[in-house]
Amino acid sequence: MTHHLVSRRSLLVASGSGLAGALASRLFSPSVALAASPPRAKACIVLWLNGGPSHIDTFDPKPGQPTGGPFKAIKTRARTYELSEHLPGVAEVADKISLLRMTSKEGNHQRARYLVHTGYAPNPTVVHPSLGGWVSHELGDKSAELPQFVSVGGPAPGAGFLGVQHGPFTIQKAGAPPANLTLARNVDDKRLDGRLGALAAMEGDFERRTGDPQVIGRRRVYEQSVRLMRSPRTKLFDLSDEPERTVKLYGDSDFGRGCLLARRLVEGGTRLVEVVLDGWDTHKDGFERGKRLSAALDGGFSGLVRDLADRKLLDSTLVVCMGEFGRTPKINGDEGRDHYPQVWTAALAGGGVRGGVAHGKSDAAGAKIVESPTSVPDLCATVFTALGVAPDKGLSTPSGRPIAVTDGGSPVRAVLA
Amino acid sequence: MKAIHLHAALLAGALLAGCAKPSPTPASPPSASAAASAAPAAPAAPALTAAELDQALRDEWQRLGVTKVAPADDATFLRRVWLDLGGTIPPADVVTAFLADRDPQKRAKAVEGLLTSKQHADHLTDTWDRLLLGRQIRRNVVDRDAFRAWLRERFARNEPWNKLVYDLLVAEGRNTDKPESEMGEPTPAAEKASGLAVNGAVNYVLRFENPADLTGTTSRVFLGVQIQCAQCHDHKTEKWKQTQFESLAACFMQTKAVPLEKQAAGKKGTRTFEVRDVAEASARAGGKMQKGMKYPEYAKAAPAALDGTDLSRAEDRRKALAAWMTSKDNPWFADAIVNRTWGALLGHGFVDPVDDIRPGNPPVAEAVMKRLSRDFVEHGYDLRRLIALITSTEAYQLSSAPPSGPTPSETRGFARFRPRPLGPEALVDAMVAATGIDGMLERGGADVQTIKTQVRNQFSFLFDVDEESSNDDEFDGTIPQVLLQINGRLSNQGASVQQGGALAALLALPGDDAAKVRALYLRVLSREPRADEVERWVAFVNAPRTWVSTAPPPAAADAKGKAKGKGGAPPDPLARLEKRDKGAKKPAKAGDPKRQAWEDMLWTLLNSSEFLFNH
């Protein structure tokens, strides 16, 4: 491998002076020791609200404000915060969920998705790994049968410079088995072994000829694919053996079924599952659409938290629910709201996280964070801390550039257990 | 080697002179500057040679302290130019002839042959169709075939780039060539339609749901300037202001998409629209708007080009903008296409990502980029000349061997050819060429073109390409792609011995096993096998084995009931190959096990990184 783990000390010692040294010291100098705390969470489930959900119409209601919109606010078990009336299930488990009032600066979908997934603003000289890539790299089991990073309803940002072997296994829709898991006609396991043996010889040869990390990464993916094909755990993708009662918890939506699948995969050894609920880019008809989207979110999110708690898995599974930004307090001429990175909310539950806290506060209109804003690097640092990865842990990219898992973020202690 | 290289470069120069035909003037010159920019370069500026570029790159390597790797051998070079220029691998007989050819100028000649081939026009059409329309489009509004035909015609005659872009940007007319008899109920607007002729290029405007996306994509693709971030706010690190974005968008606000037939429920096919420019700016212009959407902020803004050139006095703003964009004085236009072309050929742009040219993202080897840009403008925006020049450079002809020397960076300064995975289109085409699966399908009376399109879509879907992204690294070979490669029908049926296919034809040839190994290498990997490889494979096919017979995997449709609602994988267009084979239903009687050994060999070649990468 061309990149390798470097401890903070060895990096500093090895680099000494020069550019690498300067970079490293800049990177690691904020002398607060962000030592890895004992991990609480072993796995992470990200509920990705694609398009940018309106914070005002979901997790940060502003009833009575001229721009508050038609949704009422309801009390929750958290007591410290209210939610939109269209999230009644989440309100019921709010004592297990904490909210971070976020602020960021990227208002373009693509750039904001990159920022929130990787913790870094897009930069042309390096492709940063997404959270899933980092988790696969840092916590993943290299001989696992199930992919360590799964995206349901993706595309999901990949593992960047960590290589394709830490990228997402994408399934379009929960319920159906992944495509192409079955051997082709007239090919049995023995015949496949023969093919793979011959392939290994060719690959070794080509690796020597090119020495290219992409080639090496691809070979790892072949190994992962064959392990998956041959694993009895592929039956986890088929939800039909799940009891009716459990299925109901998650609500009748693709997103709900995605959340159920996420729980099953985490039980089977996957480290990070991202479940996508698309459609939040509500420039138009925001309230009608918001109602429908909230129904799916409510079932999926609350069902997941309940089910994980029932199974005693919530303590070891971190659940993060977020999108790429919030939406304007101003309601536009089409009953919608536009992009608004200045204010949004990330919700955290489970492993390593204390429930029932709302950290930070937006103003009366939801236009500005007026108290304890959380930045994207801070959010990442919080998530990594809960997962037992030191937020300032450094890696070196293939071109020798030091990069830390978060862009200088500090964990939000108020929500960490 | 060096002498040969220089000869080739000289020859390339001679060919290039031939390529640079005087550029036709735009049909209706919008302004003096556009007409001037399209004029042939006379008196001819000293023509740029590959040798000059090589020297500039060597200077760069010296400056960076990197050492170039060894040059690529002939077989590697040929496969590379075929993939880059033709979008597929070379046929085996072309490989053998090329390897046997003693002509020192054979590399330049191969490039010349490809540049004037139909494949090249098709490949450029694929590339630009994808870039401009995206992989997923609104088929009820956009006639992709008409758009492709428009592009193909221009690439086939090597239309000067400035003229092609100008014509695309100002296109007016109908989007689709639908006969009167198939037209739906006319809209009230249809009566007032101008009766413009069909013009496939208008589908570009129709692809967009709002003027902001049209503006952002036009600037990003043709100028390499990412101004779309300024749609919502002033750009933080670069100079772009939100008002500049609005002024640029204002240039498209006279461009209306007028439906000529009403939307009919359940009716398939593309609705007819007429795209035309009207006298007054409108809040519903600059794309095929969704119902009820209006953009008064752009309609009200004062139209201006990105450099501040005031276009508010122009009668036709779109023409004025296109003239400014394609003018030889435009600071981005030539750099953008030169950088994109270099990036496509070398795997990494001078500026990378290739469509993000800005002071904060400075180019590598800037001198080389600037020199190429100048030559491109001076020689009539001739794409073929540009490609011939780049492919004749030492950098393009380097091998993908591991970089040597103290610098760990693999790409800096282009001192090594960077291997890259084939994209979905090239992969499907290469697999079809290697397996002859089209021949098998033809034997079964199938519509090969349709099936090929379906298979391409199947691959594109799994490759899950982000169409806004310009980075080919997105084609990265994740587990779903690899599972398709391991178990999918294109590699398995393709590798089977079936009438019409490559393996059946090859096994029928006279010759020993070694000759067959050699033929398979030439067909699939486009090179001669080394002696140790021949030996290894001859041993492989002769190893004792028994015939394996199993049922085909369940069709994708079987899984449909389990997932609620829409979605799920569409039926596999290649499943028909299993049905045709009589053995599919009942366990086949045992055949010659060696036949399956050959199938395993072909499968292995198709799954090898050497095949799956352009290297």
PDB file of N, CA and C in Angstrom, chain A residues 105 110-111 124 155 164 169-170 172-173 180-188 191 194-195 198-199 201-203 205-206 209-210 212 214-215 218 221-222 224-225 229 284 334, chain B residues 236 291 293 352-353 361 400-402 416 419 421 461 476-477 479-480 482-485 487 492 530 548-550 564 566 581 583-584 596 599-600 603-605 607-610:
ATOM      1  N   LYS A 105     -20.845  26.604   5.059  1.00  0.00           N
ATOM      2  CA  LYS A 105     -20.784  27.671   4.054  1.00  0.00           C
ATOM      3  C   LYS A 105     -21.022  27.202   2.627  1.00  0.00           C
ATOM      4  N   GLN A 110     -23.570  19.735  -4.693  1.00  0.00           N
ATOM      5  CA  GLN A 110     -22.434  18.850  -4.854  1.00  0.00           C
ATOM      6  C   GLN A 110     -21.326  19.166  -3.849  1.00  0.00           C
ATOM      7  N   ARG A 111     -21.027  20.442  -3.717  1.00  0.00           N
ATOM      8  CA  ARG A 111     -19.956  20.836  -2.798  1.00  0.00           C
ATOM      9  C   ARG A 111     -20.349  20.578  -1.345  1.00  0.00           C
ATOM     10  N   PRO A 124      -9.175  20.549  -5.286  1.00  0.00           N
ATOM     11  CA  PRO A 124      -8.845  19.814  -6.519  1.00  0.00           C
ATOM     12  C   PRO A 124      -7.641  18.885  -6.397  1.00  0.00           C
ATOM     13  N   PRO A 155     -26.169   7.046  -5.061  1.00  0.00           N
ATOM     14  CA  PRO A 155     -24.719   7.035  -4.856  1.00  0.00           C
ATOM     15  C   PRO A 155     -24.251   7.714  -3.558  1.00  0.00           C
ATOM     16  N   VAL A 164     -10.301   2.225  -3.650  1.00  0.00           N
ATOM     17  CA  VAL A 164     -11.621   1.700  -3.967  1.00  0.00           C
ATOM     18  C   VAL A 164     -12.027   0.563  -3.024  1.00  0.00           C
ATOM     19  N   PHE A 169     -20.387  -0.237  -1.030  1.00  0.00           N
ATOM     20  CA  PHE A 169     -21.150  -1.242  -1.767  1.00  0.00           C
ATOM     21  C   PHE A 169     -22.549  -0.661  -1.865  1.00  0.00           C
ATOM     22  N   THR A 170     -22.956  -0.306  -3.071  1.00  0.00           N
ATOM     23  CA  THR A 170     -24.210   0.415  -3.244  1.00  0.00           C
ATOM     24  C   THR A 170     -25.329  -0.533  -3.627  1.00  0.00           C
ATOM     25  N   GLN A 172     -29.416  -0.287  -4.667  1.00  0.00           N
ATOM     26  CA  GLN A 172     -30.374   0.740  -5.042  1.00  0.00           C
ATOM     27  C   GLN A 172     -31.549   0.758  -4.094  1.00  0.00           C
ATOM     28  N   LYS A 173     -31.958  -0.399  -3.659  1.00  0.00           N
ATOM     29  CA  LYS A 173     -33.225  -0.472  -2.972  1.00  0.00           C
ATOM     30  C   LYS A 173     -33.211  -1.657  -2.019  1.00  0.00           C
ATOM     31  N   ASN A 180     -26.163  -9.966  -9.423  1.00  0.00           N
ATOM     32  CA  ASN A 180     -24.953 -10.692  -9.826  1.00  0.00           C
ATOM     33  C   ASN A 180     -24.216 -11.388  -8.689  1.00  0.00           C
ATOM     34  N   LEU A 181     -24.973 -11.849  -7.683  1.00  0.00           N
ATOM     35  CA  LEU A 181     -24.323 -12.593  -6.599  1.00  0.00           C
ATOM     36  C   LEU A 181     -24.206 -14.071  -6.944  1.00  0.00           C
ATOM     37  N   THR A 182     -24.996 -14.504  -7.927  1.00  0.00           N
ATOM     38  CA  THR A 182     -25.054 -15.932  -8.234  1.00  0.00           C
ATOM     39  C   THR A 182     -24.084 -16.286  -9.362  1.00  0.00           C
ATOM     40  N   LEU A 183     -23.489 -17.445  -9.262  1.00  0.00           N
ATOM     41  CA  LEU A 183     -22.566 -17.900 -10.306  1.00  0.00           C
ATOM     42  C   LEU A 183     -23.286 -18.049 -11.637  1.00  0.00           C
ATOM     43  N   ALA A 184     -22.563 -17.802 -12.687  1.00  0.00           N
ATOM     44  CA  ALA A 184     -23.132 -17.927 -14.028  1.00  0.00           C
ATOM     45  C   ALA A 184     -23.393 -19.395 -14.341  1.00  0.00           C
ATOM     46  N   ARG A 185     -24.165 -19.593 -15.397  1.00  0.00           N
ATOM     47  CA  ARG A 185     -24.505 -20.948 -15.830  1.00  0.00           C
ATOM     48  C   ARG A 185     -23.232 -21.758 -16.138  1.00  0.00           C
ATOM     49  N   ASN A 186     -23.273 -23.000 -15.711  1.00  0.00           N
ATOM     50  CA  ASN A 186     -22.157 -23.937 -15.943  1.00  0.00           C
ATOM     51  C   ASN A 186     -20.864 -23.540 -15.225  1.00  0.00           C
ATOM     52  N   VAL A 187     -20.997 -22.662 -14.248  1.00  0.00           N
ATOM     53  CA  VAL A 187     -19.818 -22.338 -13.433  1.00  0.00           C
ATOM     54  C   VAL A 187     -20.143 -22.746 -12.003  1.00  0.00           C
ATOM     55  N   ASP A 188     -19.319 -23.620 -11.438  1.00  0.00           N
ATOM     56  CA  ASP A 188     -19.495 -23.960 -10.034  1.00  0.00           C
ATOM     57  C   ASP A 188     -18.324 -23.382  -9.235  1.00  0.00           C
ATOM     58  N   ARG A 191     -14.874 -24.352 -10.416  1.00  0.00           N
ATOM     59  CA  ARG A 191     -14.481 -23.705 -11.664  1.00  0.00           C
ATOM     60  C   ARG A 191     -14.108 -22.236 -11.406  1.00  0.00           C
ATOM     61  N   GLY A 194     -10.674 -22.054 -10.076  1.00  0.00           N
ATOM     62  CA  GLY A 194      -9.673 -22.180 -11.133  1.00  0.00           C
ATOM     63  C   GLY A 194      -9.463 -20.850 -11.853  1.00  0.00           C
ATOM     64  N   ARG A 195     -10.564 -20.190 -12.131  1.00  0.00           N
ATOM     65  CA  ARG A 195     -10.487 -18.890 -12.808  1.00  0.00           C
ATOM     66  C   ARG A 195      -9.741 -17.881 -11.933  1.00  0.00           C
ATOM     67  N   ALA A 198      -5.990 -18.441 -11.846  1.00  0.00           N
ATOM     68  CA  ALA A 198      -5.333 -17.941 -13.051  1.00  0.00           C
ATOM     69  C   ALA A 198      -5.281 -16.421 -13.035  1.00  0.00           C
ATOM     70  N   LEU A 199      -6.353 -15.828 -12.527  1.00  0.00           N
ATOM     71  CA  LEU A 199      -6.413 -14.367 -12.474  1.00  0.00           C
ATOM     72  C   LEU A 199      -5.338 -13.822 -11.529  1.00  0.00           C
ATOM     73  N   ALA A 201      -2.457 -14.894 -10.896  1.00  0.00           N
ATOM     74  CA  ALA A 201      -1.142 -14.874 -11.554  1.00  0.00           C
ATOM     75  C   ALA A 201      -1.030 -13.668 -12.483  1.00  0.00           C
ATOM     76  N   MET A 202      -2.103 -13.419 -13.234  1.00  0.00           N
ATOM     77  CA  MET A 202      -2.070 -12.267 -14.146  1.00  0.00           C
ATOM     78  C   MET A 202      -1.979 -10.953 -13.379  1.00  0.00           C
ATOM     79  N   GLU A 203      -2.732 -10.873 -12.291  1.00  0.00           N
ATOM     80  CA  GLU A 203      -2.763  -9.623 -11.541  1.00  0.00           C
ATOM     81  C   GLU A 203      -1.412  -9.324 -10.898  1.00  0.00           C
ATOM     82  N   ASP A 205       1.412 -10.132 -11.968  1.00  0.00           N
ATOM     83  CA  ASP A 205       2.265  -9.691 -13.052  1.00  0.00           C
ATOM     84  C   ASP A 205       1.999  -8.212 -13.400  1.00  0.00           C
ATOM     85  N   PHE A 206       0.725  -7.866 -13.499  1.00  0.00           N
ATOM     86  CA  PHE A 206       0.375  -6.496 -13.891  1.00  0.00           C
ATOM     87  C   PHE A 206       0.701  -5.504 -12.772  1.00  0.00           C
ATOM     88  N   ARG A 209       4.197  -4.676 -13.123  1.00  0.00           N
ATOM     89  CA  ARG A 209       4.479  -3.828 -14.288  1.00  0.00           C
ATOM     90  C   ARG A 209       4.095  -2.373 -14.053  1.00  0.00           C
ATOM     91  N   THR A 210       3.039  -2.148 -13.254  1.00  0.00           N
ATOM     92  CA  THR A 210       2.563  -0.772 -13.095  1.00  0.00           C
ATOM     93  C   THR A 210       2.781  -0.209 -11.695  1.00  0.00           C
ATOM     94  N   ASP A 212       0.749   0.193  -9.497  1.00  0.00           N
ATOM     95  CA  ASP A 212      -0.258   1.230  -9.305  1.00  0.00           C
ATOM     96  C   ASP A 212      -1.239   0.883  -8.188  1.00  0.00           C
ATOM     97  N   GLN A 214      -4.200   1.806  -7.786  1.00  0.00           N
ATOM     98  CA  GLN A 214      -5.549   1.509  -8.289  1.00  0.00           C
ATOM     99  C   GLN A 214      -5.686   0.028  -8.630  1.00  0.00           C
ATOM    100  N   VAL A 215      -4.601  -0.526  -9.175  1.00  0.00           N
ATOM    101  CA  VAL A 215      -4.627  -1.939  -9.561  1.00  0.00           C
ATOM    102  C   VAL A 215      -4.699  -2.810  -8.307  1.00  0.00           C
ATOM    103  N   ARG A 218      -8.156  -2.610  -6.792  1.00  0.00           N
ATOM    104  CA  ARG A 218      -9.148  -3.386  -7.523  1.00  0.00           C
ATOM    105  C   ARG A 218      -9.049  -4.869  -7.165  1.00  0.00           C
ATOM    106  N   VAL A 221     -10.896  -5.532  -4.128  1.00  0.00           N
ATOM    107  CA  VAL A 221     -12.342  -5.562  -4.342  1.00  0.00           C
ATOM    108  C   VAL A 221     -12.770  -6.918  -4.918  1.00  0.00           C
ATOM    109  N   TYR A 222     -11.943  -7.528  -5.754  1.00  0.00           N
ATOM    110  CA  TYR A 222     -12.259  -8.876  -6.240  1.00  0.00           C
ATOM    111  C   TYR A 222     -12.336  -9.839  -5.067  1.00  0.00           C
ATOM    112  N   GLN A 224     -13.019  -9.112  -1.942  1.00  0.00           N
ATOM    113  CA  GLN A 224     -14.236  -8.798  -1.173  1.00  0.00           C
ATOM    114  C   GLN A 224     -15.478  -9.355  -1.864  1.00  0.00           C
ATOM    115  N   SER A 225     -15.506  -9.220  -3.191  1.00  0.00           N
ATOM    116  CA  SER A 225     -16.685  -9.663  -3.946  1.00  0.00           C
ATOM    117  C   SER A 225     -16.876 -11.167  -3.833  1.00  0.00           C
ATOM    118  N   MET A 229     -20.032 -13.212  -2.248  1.00  0.00           N
ATOM    119  CA  MET A 229     -20.787 -14.220  -2.997  1.00  0.00           C
ATOM    120  C   MET A 229     -20.925 -15.517  -2.220  1.00  0.00           C
ATOM    121  N   LYS A 284     -39.951  24.029  -4.282  1.00  0.00           N
ATOM    122  CA  LYS A 284     -41.327  24.187  -4.715  1.00  0.00           C
ATOM    123  C   LYS A 284     -42.195  23.238  -3.916  1.00  0.00           C
ATOM    124  N   ASP A 334     -43.033  29.861  -4.707  1.00  0.00           N
ATOM    125  CA  ASP A 334     -43.564  28.547  -5.074  1.00  0.00           C
ATOM    126  C   ASP A 334     -43.827  27.678  -3.855  1.00  0.00           C
TER     127      ASP A 334
ATOM    128  N   LYS B 236     -16.427  32.491  -2.506  1.00  0.00           N
ATOM    129  CA  LYS B 236     -15.630  32.860  -1.348  1.00  0.00           C
ATOM    130  C   LYS B 236     -14.163  33.097  -1.674  1.00  0.00           C
ATOM    131  N   LYS B 291     -43.306  23.341 -14.549  1.00  0.00           N
ATOM    132  CA  LYS B 291     -44.543  24.100 -14.456  1.00  0.00           C
ATOM    133  C   LYS B 291     -44.451  25.164 -13.358  1.00  0.00           C
ATOM    134  N   MET B 293     -42.506  27.597 -12.827  1.00  0.00           N
ATOM    135  CA  MET B 293     -41.238  28.203 -12.414  1.00  0.00           C
ATOM    136  C   MET B 293     -40.941  29.456 -13.240  1.00  0.00           C
ATOM    137  N   ASP B 352      -6.603  20.465 -12.997  1.00  0.00           N
ATOM    138  CA  ASP B 352      -7.427  19.314 -12.664  1.00  0.00           C
ATOM    139  C   ASP B 352      -8.201  19.601 -11.382  1.00  0.00           C
ATOM    140  N   PRO B 353      -9.491  19.311 -11.319  1.00  0.00           N
ATOM    141  CA  PRO B 353     -10.361  18.796 -12.367  1.00  0.00           C
ATOM    142  C   PRO B 353     -10.327  19.666 -13.622  1.00  0.00           C
ATOM    143  N   ASN B 361      -6.368  27.376  -8.523  1.00  0.00           N
ATOM    144  CA  ASN B 361      -6.100  25.999  -8.954  1.00  0.00           C
ATOM    145  C   ASN B 361      -5.145  26.040 -10.140  1.00  0.00           C
ATOM    146  N   SER B 400       3.332   2.928 -18.404  1.00  0.00           N
ATOM    147  CA  SER B 400       2.729   3.104 -17.086  1.00  0.00           C
ATOM    148  C   SER B 400       3.546   2.371 -16.022  1.00  0.00           C
ATOM    149  N   ALA B 401       4.835   2.209 -16.299  1.00  0.00           N
ATOM    150  CA  ALA B 401       5.722   1.547 -15.331  1.00  0.00           C
ATOM    151  C   ALA B 401       5.784   2.369 -14.049  1.00  0.00           C
ATOM    152  N   PRO B 402       6.108   1.713 -12.930  1.00  0.00           N
ATOM    153  CA  PRO B 402       6.177   2.452 -11.669  1.00  0.00           C
ATOM    154  C   PRO B 402       7.169   3.599 -11.779  1.00  0.00           C
ATOM    155  N   ARG B 416       4.964   9.934 -16.294  1.00  0.00           N
ATOM    156  CA  ARG B 416       4.562   8.533 -16.372  1.00  0.00           C
ATOM    157  C   ARG B 416       3.134   8.502 -16.874  1.00  0.00           C
ATOM    158  N   PRO B 419      -2.277   4.835 -15.407  1.00  0.00           N
ATOM    159  CA  PRO B 419      -3.313   3.875 -15.792  1.00  0.00           C
ATOM    160  C   PRO B 419      -4.665   4.315 -15.268  1.00  0.00           C
ATOM    161  N   PRO B 421      -9.019   3.119 -15.131  1.00  0.00           N
ATOM    162  CA  PRO B 421     -10.022   2.114 -15.473  1.00  0.00           C
ATOM    163  C   PRO B 421     -10.874   2.578 -16.647  1.00  0.00           C
ATOM    164  N   PHE B 461     -25.363   2.276 -15.217  1.00  0.00           N
ATOM    165  CA  PHE B 461     -26.152   2.305 -13.997  1.00  0.00           C
ATOM    166  C   PHE B 461     -25.324   1.797 -12.821  1.00  0.00           C
ATOM    167  N   ASP B 476     -14.673   3.432 -10.625  1.00  0.00           N
ATOM    168  CA  ASP B 476     -13.590   2.948  -9.786  1.00  0.00           C
ATOM    169  C   ASP B 476     -13.599   1.468  -9.481  1.00  0.00           C
ATOM    170  N   GLY B 477     -14.572   0.724  -9.955  1.00  0.00           N
ATOM    171  CA  GLY B 477     -14.473  -0.708  -9.726  1.00  0.00           C
ATOM    172  C   GLY B 477     -14.889  -1.138  -8.337  1.00  0.00           C
ATOM    173  N   ILE B 479     -17.608  -3.088  -5.581  1.00  0.00           N
ATOM    174  CA  ILE B 479     -18.076  -4.478  -5.557  1.00  0.00           C
ATOM    175  C   ILE B 479     -19.193  -4.752  -6.586  1.00  0.00           C
ATOM    176  N   PRO B 480     -20.214  -3.900  -6.705  1.00  0.00           N
ATOM    177  CA  PRO B 480     -21.249  -4.223  -7.709  1.00  0.00           C
ATOM    178  C   PRO B 480     -20.693  -4.335  -9.131  1.00  0.00           C
ATOM    179  N   VAL B 482     -17.639  -5.223  -9.893  1.00  0.00           N
ATOM    180  CA  VAL B 482     -16.820  -6.433  -9.959  1.00  0.00           C
ATOM    181  C   VAL B 482     -17.709  -7.677 -10.013  1.00  0.00           C
ATOM    182  N   LEU B 483     -18.827  -7.660  -9.277  1.00  0.00           N
ATOM    183  CA  LEU B 483     -19.750  -8.796  -9.338  1.00  0.00           C
ATOM    184  C   LEU B 483     -20.312  -8.954 -10.750  1.00  0.00           C
ATOM    185  N   LEU B 484     -20.592  -7.835 -11.399  1.00  0.00           N
ATOM    186  CA  LEU B 484     -21.083  -7.884 -12.777  1.00  0.00           C
ATOM    187  C   LEU B 484     -20.011  -8.508 -13.680  1.00  0.00           C
ATOM    188  N   GLN B 485     -18.779  -8.148 -13.417  1.00  0.00           N
ATOM    189  CA  GLN B 485     -17.678  -8.658 -14.217  1.00  0.00           C
ATOM    190  C   GLN B 485     -17.457 -10.162 -13.961  1.00  0.00           C
ATOM    191  N   ASN B 487     -19.754 -12.435 -12.548  1.00  0.00           N
ATOM    192  CA  ASN B 487     -20.911 -13.312 -12.772  1.00  0.00           C
ATOM    193  C   ASN B 487     -21.815 -12.888 -13.915  1.00  0.00           C
ATOM    194  N   ASN B 492     -19.538 -13.899 -19.042  1.00  0.00           N
ATOM    195  CA  ASN B 492     -19.677 -15.359 -19.042  1.00  0.00           C
ATOM    196  C   ASN B 492     -20.211 -15.926 -20.358  1.00  0.00           C
ATOM    197  N   ARG B 530       3.971 -13.253 -23.673  1.00  0.00           N
ATOM    198  CA  ARG B 530       5.376 -13.634 -23.470  1.00  0.00           C
ATOM    199  C   ARG B 530       5.454 -15.158 -23.426  1.00  0.00           C
ATOM    200  N   VAL B 548     -18.363 -29.223 -16.296  1.00  0.00           N
ATOM    201  CA  VAL B 548     -19.269 -28.679 -15.283  1.00  0.00           C
ATOM    202  C   VAL B 548     -20.558 -28.236 -15.948  1.00  0.00           C
ATOM    203  N   SER B 549     -21.668 -28.665 -15.356  1.00  0.00           N
ATOM    204  CA  SER B 549     -22.959 -28.259 -15.907  1.00  0.00           C
ATOM    205  C   SER B 549     -23.872 -27.822 -14.776  1.00  0.00           C
ATOM    206  N   THR B 550     -24.319 -26.566 -14.817  1.00  0.00           N
ATOM    207  CA  THR B 550     -25.271 -26.074 -13.815  1.00  0.00           C
ATOM    208  C   THR B 550     -26.343 -25.252 -14.507  1.00  0.00           C
ATOM    209  N   LYS B 564     -40.871  -3.856  -2.951  1.00  0.00           N
ATOM    210  CA  LYS B 564     -42.143  -3.200  -3.239  1.00  0.00           C
ATOM    211  C   LYS B 564     -41.939  -2.022  -4.188  1.00  0.00           C
ATOM    212  N   LYS B 566     -41.803   0.487  -7.536  1.00  0.00           N
ATOM    213  CA  LYS B 566     -41.005   0.479  -8.755  1.00  0.00           C
ATOM    214  C   LYS B 566     -39.539   0.233  -8.446  1.00  0.00           C
ATOM    215  N   ASP B 581     -29.352 -21.495 -26.180  1.00  0.00           N
ATOM    216  CA  ASP B 581     -28.558 -22.706 -26.007  1.00  0.00           C
ATOM    217  C   ASP B 581     -29.470 -23.806 -25.473  1.00  0.00           C
ATOM    218  N   GLY B 583     -29.133 -26.543 -24.101  1.00  0.00           N
ATOM    219  CA  GLY B 583     -28.817 -27.196 -22.832  1.00  0.00           C
ATOM    220  C   GLY B 583     -29.352 -26.466 -21.610  1.00  0.00           C
ATOM    221  N   ALA B 584     -29.928 -25.287 -21.823  1.00  0.00           N
ATOM    222  CA  ALA B 584     -30.291 -24.459 -20.676  1.00  0.00           C
ATOM    223  C   ALA B 584     -31.334 -25.110 -19.779  1.00  0.00           C
ATOM    224  N   GLN B 596     -14.210 -25.918 -21.786  1.00  0.00           N
ATOM    225  CA  GLN B 596     -14.446 -25.050 -20.636  1.00  0.00           C
ATOM    226  C   GLN B 596     -13.143 -24.421 -20.116  1.00  0.00           C
ATOM    227  N   GLU B 599     -12.731 -21.428 -22.110  1.00  0.00           N
ATOM    228  CA  GLU B 599     -13.676 -20.411 -21.627  1.00  0.00           C
ATOM    229  C   GLU B 599     -13.135 -19.738 -20.369  1.00  0.00           C
ATOM    230  N   ASP B 600     -12.565 -20.557 -19.492  1.00  0.00           N
ATOM    231  CA  ASP B 600     -12.005 -19.989 -18.258  1.00  0.00           C
ATOM    232  C   ASP B 600     -10.856 -19.037 -18.559  1.00  0.00           C
ATOM    233  N   TRP B 603     -12.418 -15.813 -19.841  1.00  0.00           N
ATOM    234  CA  TRP B 603     -13.027 -15.113 -18.690  1.00  0.00           C
ATOM    235  C   TRP B 603     -11.939 -14.404 -17.880  1.00  0.00           C
ATOM    236  N   THR B 604     -10.840 -15.100 -17.672  1.00  0.00           N
ATOM    237  CA  THR B 604      -9.755 -14.538 -16.854  1.00  0.00           C
ATOM    238  C   THR B 604      -9.146 -13.305 -17.530  1.00  0.00           C
ATOM    239  N   LEU B 605      -8.926 -13.400 -18.828  1.00  0.00           N
ATOM    240  CA  LEU B 605      -8.388 -12.223 -19.526  1.00  0.00           C
ATOM    241  C   LEU B 605      -9.358 -11.042 -19.398  1.00  0.00           C
ATOM    242  N   ASN B 607     -11.336 -10.413 -17.032  1.00  0.00           N
ATOM    243  CA  ASN B 607     -11.385  -9.916 -15.663  1.00  0.00           C
ATOM    244  C   ASN B 607     -10.041  -9.349 -15.196  1.00  0.00           C
ATOM    245  N   SER B 608      -9.061  -9.352 -16.059  1.00  0.00           N
ATOM    246  CA  SER B 608      -7.734  -8.895 -15.630  1.00  0.00           C
ATOM    247  C   SER B 608      -7.657  -7.374 -15.649  1.00  0.00           C
ATOM    248  N   SER B 609      -6.877  -6.843 -14.738  1.00  0.00           N
ATOM    249  CA  SER B 609      -6.683  -5.387 -14.714  1.00  0.00           C
ATOM    250  C   SER B 609      -6.065  -4.909 -16.018  1.00  0.00           C
ATOM    251  N   GLU B 610      -5.244  -5.748 -16.622  1.00  0.00           N
ATOM    252  CA  GLU B 610      -4.635  -5.351 -17.889  1.00  0.00           C
ATOM    253  C   GLU B 610      -5.718  -5.053 -18.924  1.00  0.00           C
TER     254      GLU B 610
END
